[in-house]
PDB file of C-alpha atoms in Angstrom:
ATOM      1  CA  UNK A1003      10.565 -48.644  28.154  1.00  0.00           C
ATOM      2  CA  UNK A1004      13.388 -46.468  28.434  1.00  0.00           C
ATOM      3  CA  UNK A1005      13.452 -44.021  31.262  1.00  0.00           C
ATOM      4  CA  UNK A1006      14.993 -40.572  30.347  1.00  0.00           C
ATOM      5  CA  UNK A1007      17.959 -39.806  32.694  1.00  0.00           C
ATOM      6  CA  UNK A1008      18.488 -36.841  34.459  1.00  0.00           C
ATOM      7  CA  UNK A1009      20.908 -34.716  31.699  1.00  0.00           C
ATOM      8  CA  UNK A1010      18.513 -35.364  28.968  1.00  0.00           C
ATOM      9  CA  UNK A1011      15.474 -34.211  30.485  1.00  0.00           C
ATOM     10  CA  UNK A1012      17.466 -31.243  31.279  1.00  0.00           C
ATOM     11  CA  UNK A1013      18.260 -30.881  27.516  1.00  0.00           C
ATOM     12  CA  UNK A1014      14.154 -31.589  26.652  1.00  0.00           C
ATOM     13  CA  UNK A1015      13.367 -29.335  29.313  1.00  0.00           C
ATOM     14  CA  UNK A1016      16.346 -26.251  28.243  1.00  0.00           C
ATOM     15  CA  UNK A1017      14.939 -27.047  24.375  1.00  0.00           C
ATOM     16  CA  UNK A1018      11.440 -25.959  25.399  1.00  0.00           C
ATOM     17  CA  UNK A1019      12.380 -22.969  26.831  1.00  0.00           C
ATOM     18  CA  UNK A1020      14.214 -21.765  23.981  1.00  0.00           C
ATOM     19  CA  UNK A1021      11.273 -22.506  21.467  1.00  0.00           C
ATOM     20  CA  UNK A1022       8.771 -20.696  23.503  1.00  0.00           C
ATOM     21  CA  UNK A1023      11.221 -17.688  24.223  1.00  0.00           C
ATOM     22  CA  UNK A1024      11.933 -17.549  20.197  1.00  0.00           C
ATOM     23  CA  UNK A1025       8.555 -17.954  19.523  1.00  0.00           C
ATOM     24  CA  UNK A1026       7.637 -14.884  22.541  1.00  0.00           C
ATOM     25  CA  UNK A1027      10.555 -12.728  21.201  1.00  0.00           C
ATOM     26  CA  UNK A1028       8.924 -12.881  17.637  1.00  0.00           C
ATOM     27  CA  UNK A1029       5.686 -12.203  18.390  1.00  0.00           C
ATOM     28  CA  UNK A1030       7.498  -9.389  20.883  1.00  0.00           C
ATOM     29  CA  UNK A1031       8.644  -8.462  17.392  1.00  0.00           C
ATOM     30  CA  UNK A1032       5.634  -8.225  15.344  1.00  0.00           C
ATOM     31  CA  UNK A1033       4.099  -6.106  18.058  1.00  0.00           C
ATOM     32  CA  UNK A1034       6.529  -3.279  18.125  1.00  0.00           C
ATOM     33  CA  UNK A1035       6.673  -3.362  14.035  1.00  0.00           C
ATOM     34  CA  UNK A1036       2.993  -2.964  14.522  1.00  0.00           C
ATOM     35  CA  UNK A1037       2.989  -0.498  17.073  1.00  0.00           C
ATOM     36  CA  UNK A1038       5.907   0.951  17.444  1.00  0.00           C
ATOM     37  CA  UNK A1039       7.394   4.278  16.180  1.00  0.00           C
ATOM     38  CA  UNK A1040       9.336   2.713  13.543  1.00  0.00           C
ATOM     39  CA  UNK A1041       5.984   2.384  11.981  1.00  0.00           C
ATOM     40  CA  UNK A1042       5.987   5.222   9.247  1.00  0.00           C
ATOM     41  CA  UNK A1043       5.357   3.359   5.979  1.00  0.00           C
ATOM     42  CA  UNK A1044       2.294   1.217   5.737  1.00  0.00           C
ATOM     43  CA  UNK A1045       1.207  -0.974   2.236  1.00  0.00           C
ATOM     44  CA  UNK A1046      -2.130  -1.582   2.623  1.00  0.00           C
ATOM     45  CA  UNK A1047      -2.995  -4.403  -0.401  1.00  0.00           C
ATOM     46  CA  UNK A1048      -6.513  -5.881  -1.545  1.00  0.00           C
ATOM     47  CA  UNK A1049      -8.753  -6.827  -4.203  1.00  0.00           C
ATOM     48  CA  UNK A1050     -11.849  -5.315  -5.640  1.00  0.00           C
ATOM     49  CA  UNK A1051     -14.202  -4.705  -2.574  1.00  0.00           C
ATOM     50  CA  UNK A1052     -11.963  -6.477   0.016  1.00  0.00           C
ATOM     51  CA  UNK A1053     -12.087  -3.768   2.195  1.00  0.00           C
ATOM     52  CA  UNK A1054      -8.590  -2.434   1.594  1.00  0.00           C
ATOM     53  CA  UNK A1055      -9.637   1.418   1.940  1.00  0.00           C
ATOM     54  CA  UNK A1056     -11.566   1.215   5.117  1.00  0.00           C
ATOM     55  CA  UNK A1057      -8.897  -0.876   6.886  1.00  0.00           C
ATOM     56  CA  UNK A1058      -6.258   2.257   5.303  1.00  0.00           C
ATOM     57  CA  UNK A1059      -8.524   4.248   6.832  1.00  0.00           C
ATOM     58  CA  UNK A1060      -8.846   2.622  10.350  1.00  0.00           C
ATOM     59  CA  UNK A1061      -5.069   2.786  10.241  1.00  0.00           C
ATOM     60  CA  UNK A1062      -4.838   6.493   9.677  1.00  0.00           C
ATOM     61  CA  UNK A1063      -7.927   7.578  12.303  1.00  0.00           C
ATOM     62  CA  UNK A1064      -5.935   8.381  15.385  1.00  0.00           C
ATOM     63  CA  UNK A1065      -3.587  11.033  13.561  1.00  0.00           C
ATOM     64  CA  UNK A1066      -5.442  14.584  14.242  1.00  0.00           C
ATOM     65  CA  UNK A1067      -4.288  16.186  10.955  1.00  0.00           C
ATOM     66  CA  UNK A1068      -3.970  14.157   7.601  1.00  0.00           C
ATOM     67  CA  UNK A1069      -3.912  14.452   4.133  1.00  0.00           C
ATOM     68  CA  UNK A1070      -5.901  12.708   1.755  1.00  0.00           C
ATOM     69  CA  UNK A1071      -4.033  12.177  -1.704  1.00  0.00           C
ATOM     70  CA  UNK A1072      -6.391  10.528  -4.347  1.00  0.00           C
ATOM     71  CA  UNK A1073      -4.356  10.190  -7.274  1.00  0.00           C
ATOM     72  CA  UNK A1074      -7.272   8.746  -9.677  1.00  0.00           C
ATOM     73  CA  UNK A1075      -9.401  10.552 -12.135  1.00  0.00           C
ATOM     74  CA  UNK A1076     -11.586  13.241 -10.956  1.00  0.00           C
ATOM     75  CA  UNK A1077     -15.520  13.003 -10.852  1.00  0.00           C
ATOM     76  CA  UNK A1078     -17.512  13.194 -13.740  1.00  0.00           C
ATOM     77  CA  UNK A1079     -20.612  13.307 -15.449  1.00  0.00           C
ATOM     78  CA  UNK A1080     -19.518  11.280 -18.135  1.00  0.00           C
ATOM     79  CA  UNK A1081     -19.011   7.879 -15.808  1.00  0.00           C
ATOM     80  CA  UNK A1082     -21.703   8.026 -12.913  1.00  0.00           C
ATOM     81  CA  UNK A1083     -20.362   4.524 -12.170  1.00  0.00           C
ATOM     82  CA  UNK A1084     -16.803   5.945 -10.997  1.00  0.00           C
ATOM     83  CA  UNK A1085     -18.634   9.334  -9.802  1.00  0.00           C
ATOM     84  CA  UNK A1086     -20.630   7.005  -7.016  1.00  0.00           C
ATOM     85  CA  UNK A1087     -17.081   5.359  -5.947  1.00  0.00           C
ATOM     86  CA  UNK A1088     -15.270   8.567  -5.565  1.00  0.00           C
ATOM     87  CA  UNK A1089     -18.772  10.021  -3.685  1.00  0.00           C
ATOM     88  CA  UNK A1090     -18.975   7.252  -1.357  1.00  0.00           C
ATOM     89  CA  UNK A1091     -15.183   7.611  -0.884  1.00  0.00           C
ATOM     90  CA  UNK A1092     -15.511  11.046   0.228  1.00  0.00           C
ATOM     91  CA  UNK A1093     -18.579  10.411   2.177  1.00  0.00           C
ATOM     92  CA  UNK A1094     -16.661   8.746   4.577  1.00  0.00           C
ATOM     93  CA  UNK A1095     -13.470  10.889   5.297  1.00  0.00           C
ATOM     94  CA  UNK A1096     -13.509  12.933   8.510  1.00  0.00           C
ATOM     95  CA  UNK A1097     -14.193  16.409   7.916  1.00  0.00           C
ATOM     96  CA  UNK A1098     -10.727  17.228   9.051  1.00  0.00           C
ATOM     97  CA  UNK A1099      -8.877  15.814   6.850  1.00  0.00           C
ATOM     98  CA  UNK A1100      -7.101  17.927   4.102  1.00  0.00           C
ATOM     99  CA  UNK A1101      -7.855  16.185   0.222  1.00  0.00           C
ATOM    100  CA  UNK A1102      -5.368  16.594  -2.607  1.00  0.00           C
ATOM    101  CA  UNK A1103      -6.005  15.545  -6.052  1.00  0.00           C
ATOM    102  CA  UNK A1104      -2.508  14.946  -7.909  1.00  0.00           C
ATOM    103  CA  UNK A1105      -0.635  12.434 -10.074  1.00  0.00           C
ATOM    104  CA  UNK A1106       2.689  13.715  -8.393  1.00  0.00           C
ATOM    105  CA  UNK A1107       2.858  11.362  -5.520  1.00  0.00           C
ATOM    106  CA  UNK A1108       6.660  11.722  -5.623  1.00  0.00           C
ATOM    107  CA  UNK A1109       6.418  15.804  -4.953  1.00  0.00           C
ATOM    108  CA  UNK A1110       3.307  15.209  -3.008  1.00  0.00           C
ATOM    109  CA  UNK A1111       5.489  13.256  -0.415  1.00  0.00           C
ATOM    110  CA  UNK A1112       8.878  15.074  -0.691  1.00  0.00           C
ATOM    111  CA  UNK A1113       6.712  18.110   0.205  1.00  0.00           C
ATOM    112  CA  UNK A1114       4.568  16.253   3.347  1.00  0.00           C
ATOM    113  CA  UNK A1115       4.896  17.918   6.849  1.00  0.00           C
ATOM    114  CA  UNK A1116       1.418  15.770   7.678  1.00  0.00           C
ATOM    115  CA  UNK A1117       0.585  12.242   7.822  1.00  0.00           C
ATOM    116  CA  UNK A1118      -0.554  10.624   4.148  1.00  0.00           C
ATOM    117  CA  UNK A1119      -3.366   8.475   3.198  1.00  0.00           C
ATOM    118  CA  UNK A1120      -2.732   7.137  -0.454  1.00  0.00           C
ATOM    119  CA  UNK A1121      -5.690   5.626  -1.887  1.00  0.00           C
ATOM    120  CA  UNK A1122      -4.956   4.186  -4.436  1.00  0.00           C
ATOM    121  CA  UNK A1123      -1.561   3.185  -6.102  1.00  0.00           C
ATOM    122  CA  UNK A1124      -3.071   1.385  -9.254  1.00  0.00           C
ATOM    123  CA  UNK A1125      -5.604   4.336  -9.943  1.00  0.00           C
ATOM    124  CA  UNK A1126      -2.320   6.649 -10.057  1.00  0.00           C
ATOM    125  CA  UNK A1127      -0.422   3.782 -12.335  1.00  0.00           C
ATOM    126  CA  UNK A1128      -3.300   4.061 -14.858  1.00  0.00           C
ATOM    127  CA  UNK A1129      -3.020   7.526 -15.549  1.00  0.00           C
ATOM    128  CA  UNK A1130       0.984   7.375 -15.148  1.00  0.00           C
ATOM    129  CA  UNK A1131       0.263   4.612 -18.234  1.00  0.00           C
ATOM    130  CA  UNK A1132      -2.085   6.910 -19.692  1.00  0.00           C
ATOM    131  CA  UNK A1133       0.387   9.807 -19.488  1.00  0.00           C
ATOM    132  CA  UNK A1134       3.348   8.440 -20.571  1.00  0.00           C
ATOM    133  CA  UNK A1135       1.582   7.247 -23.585  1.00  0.00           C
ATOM    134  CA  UNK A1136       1.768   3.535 -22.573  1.00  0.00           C
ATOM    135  CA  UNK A1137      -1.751   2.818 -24.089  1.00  0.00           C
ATOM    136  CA  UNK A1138      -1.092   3.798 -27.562  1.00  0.00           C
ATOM    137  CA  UNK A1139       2.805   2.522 -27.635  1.00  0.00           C
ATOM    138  CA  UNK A1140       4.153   5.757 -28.377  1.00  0.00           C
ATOM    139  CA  UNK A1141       8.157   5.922 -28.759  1.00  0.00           C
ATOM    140  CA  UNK A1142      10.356   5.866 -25.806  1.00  0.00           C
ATOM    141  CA  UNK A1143       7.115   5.065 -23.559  1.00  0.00           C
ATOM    142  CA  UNK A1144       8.843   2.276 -21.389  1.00  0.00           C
ATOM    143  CA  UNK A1145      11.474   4.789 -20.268  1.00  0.00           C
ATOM    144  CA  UNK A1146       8.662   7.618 -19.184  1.00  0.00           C
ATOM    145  CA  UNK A1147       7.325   5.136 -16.909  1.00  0.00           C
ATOM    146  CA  UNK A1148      10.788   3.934 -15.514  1.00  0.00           C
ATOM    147  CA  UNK A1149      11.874   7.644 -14.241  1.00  0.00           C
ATOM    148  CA  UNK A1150       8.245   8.192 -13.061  1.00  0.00           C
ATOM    149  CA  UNK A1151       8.056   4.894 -11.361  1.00  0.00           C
ATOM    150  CA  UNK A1152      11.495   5.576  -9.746  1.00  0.00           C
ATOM    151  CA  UNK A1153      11.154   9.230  -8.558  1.00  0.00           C
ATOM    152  CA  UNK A1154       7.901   7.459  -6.391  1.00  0.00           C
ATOM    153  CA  UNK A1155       9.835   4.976  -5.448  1.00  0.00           C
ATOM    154  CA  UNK A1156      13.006   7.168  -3.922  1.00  0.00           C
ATOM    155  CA  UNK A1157      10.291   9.338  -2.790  1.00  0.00           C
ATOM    156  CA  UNK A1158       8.671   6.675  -0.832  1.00  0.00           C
ATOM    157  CA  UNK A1159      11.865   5.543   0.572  1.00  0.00           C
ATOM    158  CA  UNK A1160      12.745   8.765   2.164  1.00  0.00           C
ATOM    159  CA  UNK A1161       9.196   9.873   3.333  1.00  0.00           C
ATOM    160  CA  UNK A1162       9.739  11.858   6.428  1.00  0.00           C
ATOM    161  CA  UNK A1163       6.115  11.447   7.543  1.00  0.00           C
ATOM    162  CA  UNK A1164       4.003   8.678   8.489  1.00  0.00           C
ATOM    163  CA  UNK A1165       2.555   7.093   4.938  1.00  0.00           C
ATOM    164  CA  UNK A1166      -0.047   4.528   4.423  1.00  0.00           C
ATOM    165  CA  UNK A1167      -0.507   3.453   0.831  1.00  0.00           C
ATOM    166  CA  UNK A1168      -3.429   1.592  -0.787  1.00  0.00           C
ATOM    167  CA  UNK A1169      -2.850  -0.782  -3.356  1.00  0.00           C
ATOM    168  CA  UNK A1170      -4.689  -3.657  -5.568  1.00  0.00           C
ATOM    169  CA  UNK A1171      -3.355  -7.096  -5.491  1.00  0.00           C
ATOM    170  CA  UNK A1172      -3.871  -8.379  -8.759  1.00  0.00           C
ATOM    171  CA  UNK A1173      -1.737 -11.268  -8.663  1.00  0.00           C
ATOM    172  CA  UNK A1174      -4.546 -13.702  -7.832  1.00  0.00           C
ATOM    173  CA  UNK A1175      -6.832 -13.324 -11.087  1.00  0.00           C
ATOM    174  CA  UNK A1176      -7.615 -14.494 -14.017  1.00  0.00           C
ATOM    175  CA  UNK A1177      -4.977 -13.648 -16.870  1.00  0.00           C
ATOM    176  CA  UNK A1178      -6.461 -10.545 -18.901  1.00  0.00           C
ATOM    177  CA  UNK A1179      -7.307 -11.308 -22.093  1.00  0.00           C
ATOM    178  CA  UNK A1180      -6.173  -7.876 -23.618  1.00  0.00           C
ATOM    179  CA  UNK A1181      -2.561  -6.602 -23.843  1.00  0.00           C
ATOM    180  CA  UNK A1182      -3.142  -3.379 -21.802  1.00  0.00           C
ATOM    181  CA  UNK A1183      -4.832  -5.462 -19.211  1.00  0.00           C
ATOM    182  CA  UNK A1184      -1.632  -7.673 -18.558  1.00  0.00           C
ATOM    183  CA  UNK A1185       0.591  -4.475 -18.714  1.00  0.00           C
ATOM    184  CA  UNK A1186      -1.077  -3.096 -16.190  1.00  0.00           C
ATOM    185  CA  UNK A1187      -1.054  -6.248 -13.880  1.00  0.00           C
ATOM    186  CA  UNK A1188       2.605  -6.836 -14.416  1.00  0.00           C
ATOM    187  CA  UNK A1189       3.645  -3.454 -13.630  1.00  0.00           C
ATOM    188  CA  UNK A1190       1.576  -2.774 -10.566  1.00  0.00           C
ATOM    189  CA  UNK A1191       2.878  -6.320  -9.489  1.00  0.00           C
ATOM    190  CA  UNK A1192       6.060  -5.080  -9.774  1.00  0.00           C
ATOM    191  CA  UNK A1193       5.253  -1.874  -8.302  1.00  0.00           C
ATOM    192  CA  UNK A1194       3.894  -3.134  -5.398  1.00  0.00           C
ATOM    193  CA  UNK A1195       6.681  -5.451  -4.818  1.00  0.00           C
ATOM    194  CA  UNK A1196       9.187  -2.428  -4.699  1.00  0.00           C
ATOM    195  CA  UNK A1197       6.769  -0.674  -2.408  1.00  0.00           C
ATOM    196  CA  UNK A1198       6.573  -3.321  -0.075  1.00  0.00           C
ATOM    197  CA  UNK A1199       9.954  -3.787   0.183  1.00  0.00           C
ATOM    198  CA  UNK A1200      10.580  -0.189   1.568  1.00  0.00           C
ATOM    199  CA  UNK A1201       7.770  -0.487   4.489  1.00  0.00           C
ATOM    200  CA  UNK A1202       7.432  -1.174   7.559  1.00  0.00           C
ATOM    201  CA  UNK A1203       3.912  -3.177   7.191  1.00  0.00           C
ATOM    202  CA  UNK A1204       2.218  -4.994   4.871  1.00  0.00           C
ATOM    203  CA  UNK A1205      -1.078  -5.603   5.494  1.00  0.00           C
ATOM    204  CA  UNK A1206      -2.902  -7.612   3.156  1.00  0.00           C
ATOM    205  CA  UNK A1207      -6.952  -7.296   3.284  1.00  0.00           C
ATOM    206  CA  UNK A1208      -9.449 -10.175   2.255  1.00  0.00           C
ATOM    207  CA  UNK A1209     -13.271  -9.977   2.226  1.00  0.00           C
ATOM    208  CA  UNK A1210     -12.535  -7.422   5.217  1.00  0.00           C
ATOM    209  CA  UNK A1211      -9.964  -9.229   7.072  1.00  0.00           C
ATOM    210  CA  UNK A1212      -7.087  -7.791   7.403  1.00  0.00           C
ATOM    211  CA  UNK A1213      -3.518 -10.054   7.797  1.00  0.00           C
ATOM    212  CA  UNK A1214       0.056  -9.095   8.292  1.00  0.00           C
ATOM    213  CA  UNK A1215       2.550 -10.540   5.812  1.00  0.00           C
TER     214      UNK A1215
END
């Protein structure tokens, strides 16, 4: 057996010290991009029922003024099944917080002087689809959704108040079997890829737990 002299246990020993420091410095890391002040833009991501809202939610409770932006179709009596969802949404907001129903998310946040809960990003790209006449393949479509798409985006970027956004991960399903269906998943993928880019978090929410990415 071969006995380890004195400078290369020193090495083994210097080695080890360095790992655990990188790995203490990282996690040092994490922490302050977590908690920290830099902490302004927040993706929140999910499937259907993973939780993704109430984690948002969670994130947003300690601020003592917010504002609420729901950017998907109003209430009505003509879907019960989408008036329950936006009821049991509003059910659970404080009472405090301030709601605004509006497709401009990119005026919405150029305009903020409070905190923003965005819930959620593919309920505004489905009307944004609907509205630029993506749906029925009217002329010139593509480039409606490109200059709406990109005012968010450079709206996002300079937010001057803390933002969490809600988003749906559709990345991990089955591939839709109509055209519209894959539109939409390809540009919210995209979409959410541009978003993420600009944050500070990602957080990315599975059958209610919530990990960092």
């Amino acid at each position: 057996m071969t006995v380890p002299n004195a400078a290369s246990a020193g090495k083994n020993t210097s080695a080890g010290l360095t790992t655990r420091l990188a790995g203490y410095l990282e996690n040092l890391a994490k922490a302050l991009r977590r908690y920290g002040r830099d902490e302004s833009k927040v993706l929140v991501l999910g499937g259907v029922r993973s939780g993704k809202s109430r984690h948002a939610e969670r994130l947003v409770a300690r601020h003592p003024h917010l504002v609420y932006v729901a950017p998907g179709l109003p209430a009505g009596d003509d879907d019960p099944e989408w008036a329950a969802r936006v009821a049991a949404h509003q059910a659970r907001r404080p009472s405090h917080w301030k709601t605004v129903e509006t497709t401009d998310l990119a005026g919405t946040l150029r305009k903020a002087t409070e905190p923003l809960l965005i819930d959620c990003l593919g309920t505004w790209l489905s009307r944004v689809l609907d509205d630029v006449g993506a749906w029925r393949q009217k002329p010139g479509w593509e480039h409606r959704l490109d200059d709406r798409l990109e005012d968010f985006l450079a709206a996002w970027a300079a937010a001057r108040v803390p933002v969490v956004a809600v988003s749906n991960e559709v990345g991990s399903g089955v591939v839709p079997a109509t055209s519209s269906g894959r539109l939409f998943r390809d540009v919210l993928g995209a979409l959410n890829n541009r978003v993420s880019a600009d944050a500070d978090r990602v957080v990315l929410v599975v059958a209610g737990r919530a990990l960092d990415l």
